[in-house]
Coordinates of N, CA, C and O in Angstrom, one line a residue:
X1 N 121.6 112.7 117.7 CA 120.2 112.5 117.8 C 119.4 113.7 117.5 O 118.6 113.8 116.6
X2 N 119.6 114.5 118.1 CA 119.2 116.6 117.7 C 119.1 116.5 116.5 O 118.0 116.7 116.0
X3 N 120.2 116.2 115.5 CA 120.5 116.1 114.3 C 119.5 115.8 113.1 O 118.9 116.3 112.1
X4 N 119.5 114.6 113.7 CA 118.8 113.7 112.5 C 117.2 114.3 113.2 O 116.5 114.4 112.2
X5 N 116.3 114.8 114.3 CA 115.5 115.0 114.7 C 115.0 116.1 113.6 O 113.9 116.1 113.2
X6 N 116.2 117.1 113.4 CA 115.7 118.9 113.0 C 116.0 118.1 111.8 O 115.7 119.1 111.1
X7 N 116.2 117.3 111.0 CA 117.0 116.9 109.9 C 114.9 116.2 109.2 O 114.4 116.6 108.1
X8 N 114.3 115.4 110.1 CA 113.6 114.5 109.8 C 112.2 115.8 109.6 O 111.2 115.6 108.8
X9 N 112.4 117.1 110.6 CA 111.2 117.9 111.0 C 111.5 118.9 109.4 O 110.5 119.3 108.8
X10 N 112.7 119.3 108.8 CA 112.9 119.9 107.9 C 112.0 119.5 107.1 O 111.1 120.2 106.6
X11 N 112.4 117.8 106.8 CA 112.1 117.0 105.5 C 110.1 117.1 105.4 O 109.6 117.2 104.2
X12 N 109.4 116.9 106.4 CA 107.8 116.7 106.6 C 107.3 118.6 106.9 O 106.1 118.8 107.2
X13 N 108.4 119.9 106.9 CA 108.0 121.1 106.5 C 107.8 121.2 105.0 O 106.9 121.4 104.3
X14 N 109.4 121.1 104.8 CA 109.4 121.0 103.3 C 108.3 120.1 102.5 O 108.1 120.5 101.4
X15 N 107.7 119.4 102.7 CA 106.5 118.4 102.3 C 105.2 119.4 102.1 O 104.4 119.5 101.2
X16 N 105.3 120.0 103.6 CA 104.1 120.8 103.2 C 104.1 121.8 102.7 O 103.0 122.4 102.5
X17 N 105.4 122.3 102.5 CA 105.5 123.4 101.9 C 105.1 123.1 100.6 O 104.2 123.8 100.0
X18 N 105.8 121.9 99.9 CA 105.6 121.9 98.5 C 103.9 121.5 98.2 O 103.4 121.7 97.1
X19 N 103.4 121.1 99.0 CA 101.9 120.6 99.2 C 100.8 122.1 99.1 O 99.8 122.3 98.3
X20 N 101.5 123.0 100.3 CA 100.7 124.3 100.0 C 101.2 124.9 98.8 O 100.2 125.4 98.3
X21 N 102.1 125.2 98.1 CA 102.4 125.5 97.0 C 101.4 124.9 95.5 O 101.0 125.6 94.6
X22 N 101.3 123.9 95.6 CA 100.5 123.2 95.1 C 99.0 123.1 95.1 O 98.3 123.0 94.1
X23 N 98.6 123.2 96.4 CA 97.6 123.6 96.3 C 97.0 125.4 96.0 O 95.8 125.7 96.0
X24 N 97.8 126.2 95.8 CA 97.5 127.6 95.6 C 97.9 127.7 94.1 O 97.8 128.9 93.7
X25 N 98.3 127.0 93.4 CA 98.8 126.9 92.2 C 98.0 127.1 91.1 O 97.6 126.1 90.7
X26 N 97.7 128.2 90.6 CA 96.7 128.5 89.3 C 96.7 127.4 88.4 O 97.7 126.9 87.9
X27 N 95.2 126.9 88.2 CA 95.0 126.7 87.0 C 94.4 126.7 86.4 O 93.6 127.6 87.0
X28 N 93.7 126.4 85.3 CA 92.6 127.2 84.0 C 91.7 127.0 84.3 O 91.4 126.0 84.9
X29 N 90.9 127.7 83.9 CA 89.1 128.5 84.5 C 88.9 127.0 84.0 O 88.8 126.4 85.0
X30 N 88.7 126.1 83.0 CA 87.6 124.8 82.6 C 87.8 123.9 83.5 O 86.8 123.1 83.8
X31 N 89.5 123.7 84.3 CA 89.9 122.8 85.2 C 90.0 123.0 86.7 O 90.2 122.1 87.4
X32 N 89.8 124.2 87.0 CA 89.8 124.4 87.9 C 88.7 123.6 89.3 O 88.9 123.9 90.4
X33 N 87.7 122.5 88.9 CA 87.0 122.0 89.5 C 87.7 121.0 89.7 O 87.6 120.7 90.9
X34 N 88.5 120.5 89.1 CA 89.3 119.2 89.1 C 90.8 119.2 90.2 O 91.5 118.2 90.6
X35 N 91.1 120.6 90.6 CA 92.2 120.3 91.9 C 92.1 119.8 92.5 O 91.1 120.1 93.0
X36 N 92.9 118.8 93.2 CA 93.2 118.3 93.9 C 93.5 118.5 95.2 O 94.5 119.2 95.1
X37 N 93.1 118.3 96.7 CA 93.6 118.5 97.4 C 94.4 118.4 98.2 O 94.1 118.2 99.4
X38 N 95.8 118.8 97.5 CA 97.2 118.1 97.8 C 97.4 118.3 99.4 O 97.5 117.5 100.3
X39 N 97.4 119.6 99.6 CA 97.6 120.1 101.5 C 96.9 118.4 102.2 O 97.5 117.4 102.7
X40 N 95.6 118.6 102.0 CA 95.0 117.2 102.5 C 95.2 116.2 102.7 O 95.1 115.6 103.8
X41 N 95.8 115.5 101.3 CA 96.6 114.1 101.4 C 97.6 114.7 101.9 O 97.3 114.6 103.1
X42 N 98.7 115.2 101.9 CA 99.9 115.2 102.8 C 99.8 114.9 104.1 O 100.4 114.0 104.8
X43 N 98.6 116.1 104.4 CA 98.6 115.7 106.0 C 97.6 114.4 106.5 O 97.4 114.3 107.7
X44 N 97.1 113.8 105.8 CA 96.8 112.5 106.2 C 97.5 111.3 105.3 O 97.2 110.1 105.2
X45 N 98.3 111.7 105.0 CA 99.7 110.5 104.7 C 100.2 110.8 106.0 O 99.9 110.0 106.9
X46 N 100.7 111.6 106.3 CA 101.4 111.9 107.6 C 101.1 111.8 108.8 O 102.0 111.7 109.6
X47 N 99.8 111.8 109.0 CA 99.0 111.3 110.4 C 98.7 109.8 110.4 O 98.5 109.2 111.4
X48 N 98.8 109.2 108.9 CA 99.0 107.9 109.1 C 100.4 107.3 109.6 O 100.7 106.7 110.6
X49 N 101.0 107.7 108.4 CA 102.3 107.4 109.3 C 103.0 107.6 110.3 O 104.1 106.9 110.3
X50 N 102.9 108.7 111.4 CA 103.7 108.8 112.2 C 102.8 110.3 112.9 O 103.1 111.5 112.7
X51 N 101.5 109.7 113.7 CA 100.7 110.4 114.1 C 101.2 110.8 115.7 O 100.4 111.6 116.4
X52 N 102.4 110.3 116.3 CA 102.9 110.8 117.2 C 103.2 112.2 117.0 O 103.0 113.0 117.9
X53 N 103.8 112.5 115.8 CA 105.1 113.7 115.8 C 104.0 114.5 114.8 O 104.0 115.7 115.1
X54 N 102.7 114.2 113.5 CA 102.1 115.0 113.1 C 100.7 114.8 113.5 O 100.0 113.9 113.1
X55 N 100.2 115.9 114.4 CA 98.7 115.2 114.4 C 97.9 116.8 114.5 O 98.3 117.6 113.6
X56 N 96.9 117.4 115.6 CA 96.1 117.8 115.5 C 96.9 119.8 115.3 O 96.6 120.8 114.7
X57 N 97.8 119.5 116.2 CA 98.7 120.9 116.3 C 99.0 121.3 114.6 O 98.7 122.3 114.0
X58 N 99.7 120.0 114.4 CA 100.1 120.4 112.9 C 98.9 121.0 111.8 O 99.0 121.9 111.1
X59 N 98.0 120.0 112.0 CA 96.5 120.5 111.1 C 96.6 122.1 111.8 O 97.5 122.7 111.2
X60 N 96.2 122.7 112.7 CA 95.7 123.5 113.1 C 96.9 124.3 112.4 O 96.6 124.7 111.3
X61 N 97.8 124.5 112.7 CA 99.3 125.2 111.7 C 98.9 125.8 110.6 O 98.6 126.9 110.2
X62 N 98.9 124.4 110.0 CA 98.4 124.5 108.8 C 97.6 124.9 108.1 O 97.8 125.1 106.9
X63 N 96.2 125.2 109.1 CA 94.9 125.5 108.7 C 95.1 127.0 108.3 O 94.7 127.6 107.3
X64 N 95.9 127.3 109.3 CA 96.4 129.0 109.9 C 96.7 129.7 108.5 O 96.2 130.7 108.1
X65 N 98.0 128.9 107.9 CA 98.7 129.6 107.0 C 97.8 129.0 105.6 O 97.8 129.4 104.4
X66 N 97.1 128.3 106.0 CA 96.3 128.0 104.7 C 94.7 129.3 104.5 O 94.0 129.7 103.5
X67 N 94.8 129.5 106.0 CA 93.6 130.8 105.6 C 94.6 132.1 105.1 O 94.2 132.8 104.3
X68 N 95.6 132.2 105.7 CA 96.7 133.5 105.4 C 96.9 133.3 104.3 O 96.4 134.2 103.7
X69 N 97.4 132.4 103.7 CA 97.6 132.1 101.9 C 96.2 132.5 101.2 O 96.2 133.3 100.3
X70 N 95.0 131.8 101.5 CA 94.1 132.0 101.0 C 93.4 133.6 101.1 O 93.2 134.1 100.0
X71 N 93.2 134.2 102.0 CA 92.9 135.9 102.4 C 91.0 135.0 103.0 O 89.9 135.6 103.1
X72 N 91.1 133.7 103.1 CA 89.9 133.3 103.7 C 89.4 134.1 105.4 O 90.2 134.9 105.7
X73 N 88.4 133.9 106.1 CA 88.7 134.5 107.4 C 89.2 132.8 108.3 O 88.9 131.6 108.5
X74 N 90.1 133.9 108.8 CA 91.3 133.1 109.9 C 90.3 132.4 110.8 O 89.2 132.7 111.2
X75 N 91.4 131.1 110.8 CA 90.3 129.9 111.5 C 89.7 128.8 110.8 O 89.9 127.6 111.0
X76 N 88.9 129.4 109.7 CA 88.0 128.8 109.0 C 88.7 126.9 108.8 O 88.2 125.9 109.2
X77 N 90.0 127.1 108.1 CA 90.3 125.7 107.5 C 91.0 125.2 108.5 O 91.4 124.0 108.5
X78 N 91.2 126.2 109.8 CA 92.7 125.4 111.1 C 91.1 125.1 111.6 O 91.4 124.0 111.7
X79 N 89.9 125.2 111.9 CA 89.0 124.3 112.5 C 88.8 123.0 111.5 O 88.9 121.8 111.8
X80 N 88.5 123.3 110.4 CA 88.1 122.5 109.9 C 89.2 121.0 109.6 O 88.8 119.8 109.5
X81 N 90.6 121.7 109.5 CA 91.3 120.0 109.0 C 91.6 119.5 110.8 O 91.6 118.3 111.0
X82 N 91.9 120.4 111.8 CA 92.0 120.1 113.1 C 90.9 119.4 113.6 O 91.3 118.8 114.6
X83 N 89.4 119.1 113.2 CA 88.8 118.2 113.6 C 88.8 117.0 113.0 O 88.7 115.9 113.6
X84 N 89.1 117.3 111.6 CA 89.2 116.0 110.7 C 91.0 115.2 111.0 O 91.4 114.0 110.8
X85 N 91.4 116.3 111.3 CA 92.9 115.3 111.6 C 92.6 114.3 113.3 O 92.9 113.1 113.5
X86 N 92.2 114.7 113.8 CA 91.3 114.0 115.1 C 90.8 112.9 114.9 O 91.4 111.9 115.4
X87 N 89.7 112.8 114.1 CA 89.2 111.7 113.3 C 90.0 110.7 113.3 O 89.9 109.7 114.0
X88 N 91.0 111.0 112.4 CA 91.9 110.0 111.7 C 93.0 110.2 112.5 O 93.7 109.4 111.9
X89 N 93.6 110.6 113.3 CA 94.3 110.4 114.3 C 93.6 109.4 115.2 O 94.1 108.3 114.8
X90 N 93.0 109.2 115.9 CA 91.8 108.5 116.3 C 91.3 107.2 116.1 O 90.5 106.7 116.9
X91 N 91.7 106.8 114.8 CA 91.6 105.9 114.2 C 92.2 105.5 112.9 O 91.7 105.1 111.9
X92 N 94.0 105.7 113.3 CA 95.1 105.4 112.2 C 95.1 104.3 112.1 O 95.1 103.8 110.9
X93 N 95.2 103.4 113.3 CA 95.2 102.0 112.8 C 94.7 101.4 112.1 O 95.5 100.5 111.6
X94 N 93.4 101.4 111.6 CA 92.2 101.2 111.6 C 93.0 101.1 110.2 O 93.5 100.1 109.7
X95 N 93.0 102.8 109.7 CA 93.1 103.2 108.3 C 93.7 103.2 107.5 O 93.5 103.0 106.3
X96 N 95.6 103.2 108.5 CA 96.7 102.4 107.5 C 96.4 101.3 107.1 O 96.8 101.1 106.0
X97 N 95.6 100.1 107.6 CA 95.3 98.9 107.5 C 94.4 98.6 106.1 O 94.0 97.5 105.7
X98 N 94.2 99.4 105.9 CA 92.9 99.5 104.5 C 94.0 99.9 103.2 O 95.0 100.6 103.1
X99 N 93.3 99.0 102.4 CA 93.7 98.7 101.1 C 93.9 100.2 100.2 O 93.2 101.1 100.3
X100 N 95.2 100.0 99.2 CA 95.0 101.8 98.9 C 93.8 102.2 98.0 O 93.7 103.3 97.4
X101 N 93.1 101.2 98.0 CA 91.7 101.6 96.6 C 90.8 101.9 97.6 O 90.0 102.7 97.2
X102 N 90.7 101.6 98.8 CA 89.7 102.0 100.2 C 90.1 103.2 101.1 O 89.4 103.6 102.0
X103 N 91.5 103.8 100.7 CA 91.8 104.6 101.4 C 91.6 105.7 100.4 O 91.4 106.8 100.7
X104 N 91.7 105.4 99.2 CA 91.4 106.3 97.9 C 89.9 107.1 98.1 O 89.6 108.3 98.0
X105 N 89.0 105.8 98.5 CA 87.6 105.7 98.5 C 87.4 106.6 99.9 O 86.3 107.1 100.1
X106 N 88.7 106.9 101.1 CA 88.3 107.5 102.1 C 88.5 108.9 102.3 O 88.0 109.7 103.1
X107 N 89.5 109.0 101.2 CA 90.0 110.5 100.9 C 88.8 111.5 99.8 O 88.5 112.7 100.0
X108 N 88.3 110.6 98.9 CA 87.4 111.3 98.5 C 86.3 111.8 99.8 O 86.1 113.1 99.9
X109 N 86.0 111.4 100.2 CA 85.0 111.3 101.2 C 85.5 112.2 102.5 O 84.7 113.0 103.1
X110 N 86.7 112.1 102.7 CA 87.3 113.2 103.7 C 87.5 114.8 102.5 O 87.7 115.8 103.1
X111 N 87.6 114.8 101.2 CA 88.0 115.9 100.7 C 86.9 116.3 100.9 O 86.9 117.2 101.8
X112 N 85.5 115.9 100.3 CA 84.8 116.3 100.5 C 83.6 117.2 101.4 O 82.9 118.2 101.2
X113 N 84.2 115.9 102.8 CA 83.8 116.5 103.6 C 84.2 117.6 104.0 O 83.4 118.5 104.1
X114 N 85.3 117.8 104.2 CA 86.1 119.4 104.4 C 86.2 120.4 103.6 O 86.8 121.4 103.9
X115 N 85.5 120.2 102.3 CA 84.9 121.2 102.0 C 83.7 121.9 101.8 O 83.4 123.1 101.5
X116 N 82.9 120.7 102.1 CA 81.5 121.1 102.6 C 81.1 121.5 103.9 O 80.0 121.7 104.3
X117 N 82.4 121.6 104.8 CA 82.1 122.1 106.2 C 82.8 123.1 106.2 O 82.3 124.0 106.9
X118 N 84.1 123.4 105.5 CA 84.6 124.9 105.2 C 83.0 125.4 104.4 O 82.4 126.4 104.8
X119 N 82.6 124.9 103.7 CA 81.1 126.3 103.2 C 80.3 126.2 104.2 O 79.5 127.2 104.3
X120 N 80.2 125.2 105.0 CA 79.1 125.5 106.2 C 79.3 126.8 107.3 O 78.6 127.6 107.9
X121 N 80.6 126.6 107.3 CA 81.0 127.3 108.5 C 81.2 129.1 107.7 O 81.0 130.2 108.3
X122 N 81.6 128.7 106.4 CA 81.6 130.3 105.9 C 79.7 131.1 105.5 O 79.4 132.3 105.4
X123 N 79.0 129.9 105.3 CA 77.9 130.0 105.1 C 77.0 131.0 106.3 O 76.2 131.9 106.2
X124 N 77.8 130.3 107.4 CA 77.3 130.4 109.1 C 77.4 132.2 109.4 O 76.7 133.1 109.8
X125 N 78.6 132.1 108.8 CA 79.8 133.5 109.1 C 79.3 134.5 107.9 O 79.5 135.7 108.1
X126 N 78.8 134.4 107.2 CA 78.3 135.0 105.6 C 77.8 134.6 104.7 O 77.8 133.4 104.8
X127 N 77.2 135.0 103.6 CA 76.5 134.4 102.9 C 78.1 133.5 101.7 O 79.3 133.8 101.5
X128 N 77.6 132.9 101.5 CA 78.2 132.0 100.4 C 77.7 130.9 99.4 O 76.6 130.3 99.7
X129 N 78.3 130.6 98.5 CA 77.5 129.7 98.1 C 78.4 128.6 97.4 O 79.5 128.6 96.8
X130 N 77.5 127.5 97.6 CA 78.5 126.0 97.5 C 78.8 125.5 95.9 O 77.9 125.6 95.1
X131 N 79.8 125.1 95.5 CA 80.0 124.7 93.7 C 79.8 123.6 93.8 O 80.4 123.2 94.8
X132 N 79.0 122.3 93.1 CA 78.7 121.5 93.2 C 79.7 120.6 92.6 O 79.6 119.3 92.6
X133 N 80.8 121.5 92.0 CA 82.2 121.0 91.0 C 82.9 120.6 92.1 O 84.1 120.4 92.0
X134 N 82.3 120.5 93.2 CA 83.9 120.2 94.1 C 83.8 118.7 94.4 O 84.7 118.1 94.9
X135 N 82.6 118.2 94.2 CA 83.0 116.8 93.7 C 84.2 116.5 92.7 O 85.4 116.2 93.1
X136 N 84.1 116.5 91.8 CA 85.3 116.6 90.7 C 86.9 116.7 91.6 O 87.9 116.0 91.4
X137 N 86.6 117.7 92.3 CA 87.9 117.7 93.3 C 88.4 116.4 93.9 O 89.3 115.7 93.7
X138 N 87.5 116.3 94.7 CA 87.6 115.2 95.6 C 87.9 114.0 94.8 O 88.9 113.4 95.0
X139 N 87.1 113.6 93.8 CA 87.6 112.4 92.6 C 89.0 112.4 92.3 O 89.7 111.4 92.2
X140 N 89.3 113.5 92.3 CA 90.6 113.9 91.8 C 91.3 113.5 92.8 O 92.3 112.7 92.6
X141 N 91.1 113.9 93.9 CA 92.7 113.7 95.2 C 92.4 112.2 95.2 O 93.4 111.5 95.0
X142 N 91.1 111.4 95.6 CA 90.9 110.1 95.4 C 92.0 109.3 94.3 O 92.9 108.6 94.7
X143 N 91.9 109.5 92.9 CA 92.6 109.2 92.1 C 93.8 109.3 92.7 O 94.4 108.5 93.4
X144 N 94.1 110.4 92.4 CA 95.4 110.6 92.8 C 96.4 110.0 94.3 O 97.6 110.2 94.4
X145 N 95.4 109.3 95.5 CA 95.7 109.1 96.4 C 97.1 107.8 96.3 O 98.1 107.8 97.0
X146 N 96.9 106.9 95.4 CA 97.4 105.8 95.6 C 99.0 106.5 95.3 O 99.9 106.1 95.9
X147 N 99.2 107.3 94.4 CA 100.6 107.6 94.1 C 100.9 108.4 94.9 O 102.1 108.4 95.2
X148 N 100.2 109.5 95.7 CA 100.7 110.0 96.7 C 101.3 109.5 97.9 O 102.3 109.9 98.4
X149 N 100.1 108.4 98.3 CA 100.7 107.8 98.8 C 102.0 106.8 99.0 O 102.8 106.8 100.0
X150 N 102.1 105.9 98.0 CA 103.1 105.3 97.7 C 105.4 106.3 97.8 O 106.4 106.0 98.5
X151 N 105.0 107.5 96.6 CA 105.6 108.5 97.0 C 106.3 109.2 98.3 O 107.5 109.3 98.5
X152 N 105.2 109.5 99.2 CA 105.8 110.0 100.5 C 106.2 108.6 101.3 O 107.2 108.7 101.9
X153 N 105.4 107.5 101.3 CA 106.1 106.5 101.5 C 107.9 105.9 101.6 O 108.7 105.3 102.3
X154 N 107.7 106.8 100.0 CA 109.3 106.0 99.5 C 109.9 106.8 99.9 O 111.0 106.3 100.1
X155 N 110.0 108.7 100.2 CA 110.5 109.2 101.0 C 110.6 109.6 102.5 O 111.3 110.5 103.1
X156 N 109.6 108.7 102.9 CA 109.8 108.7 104.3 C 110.5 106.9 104.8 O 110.3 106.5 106.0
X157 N 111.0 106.4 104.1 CA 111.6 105.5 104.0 C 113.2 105.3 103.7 O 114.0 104.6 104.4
X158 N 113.3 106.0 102.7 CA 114.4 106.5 102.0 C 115.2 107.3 103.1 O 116.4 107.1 103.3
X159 N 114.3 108.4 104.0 CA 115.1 109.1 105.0 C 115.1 108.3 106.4 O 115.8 108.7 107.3
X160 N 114.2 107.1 106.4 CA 114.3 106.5 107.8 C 113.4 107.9 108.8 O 113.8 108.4 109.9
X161 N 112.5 108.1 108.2 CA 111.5 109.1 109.1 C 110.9 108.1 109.9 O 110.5 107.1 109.4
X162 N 110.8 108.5 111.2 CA 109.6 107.8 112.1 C 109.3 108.4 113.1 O 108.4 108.0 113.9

């Protein structure tokens, strides 16, 4: 039981590993409005599905090594996806239950929001200023939501994760 436990906790590190990898991942100055925000959907595929074992601690983790990866000031994103994983911890039932073109429509709206509150809060802390291209982003993880989700699906199935 130990086994398959460190076995299942490997498999949803490795996830975000390849997720933060992905999200730090250069790409060309014309496209760069258009990334996606992979860290994001991961961890709300993952608080959908199995918000016992990933929920507010994990965001907050995450947030951590996501400001360390970024050279952002520490905090900034472990507040920001730690309140938004709450949310939707909060209300998983709710959200697994919605259709994947409404959960598409929920991720835009969650990318969003968490990046308009990471500029609020860096706004608060310093001057900054907001790119209005991060729409484009959010479109983008939206789009992209239904295969993501489908994907970690078939590998959190495939390993009997729960």
């Amino acid at each position: 039981m130990q086994k398959r436990f460190l076995l299942q906790l490997l498999i949803v590190v490795c996830i975000f590993i390849v997720a933060l990898v992905m999200e730090i991942a250069p790409w060309p100055t014309d496209f760069q409005a258009f990334k996606p925000a992979w860290l994001v959907m991961a961890l709300v595929y993952w608080v959908l599905a199995i918000p016992e074992k990933v929920s507010i601690g994990v965001a907050f983790v995450l947030g951590l090594i996501w400001d360390l990866v970024l050279g952002s000031i520490l905090g900034v994103h472990a507040l920001v996806l730690s309140v938004f994983t709450y949310i939707i911890a909060c209300n998983y039932l709710i959200l697994r239950n919605l259709s994947l073109w409404m959960q598409s429509l929920l991720i835009v709206l969650l990318v969003f929001a968490i990046r308009l509150s990471i500029f609020l809060i860096e706004l608060f802390i310093h001057s900054a200023a907001f790119n209005w291209q991060e729409i484009y982003g959010a479109l983008a993880s939206g789009l992209l939501w239904p295969w993501v989700f489908l994907l970690l699906r078939k590998i959190r199935r495939q390993l009997h994760l729960r």
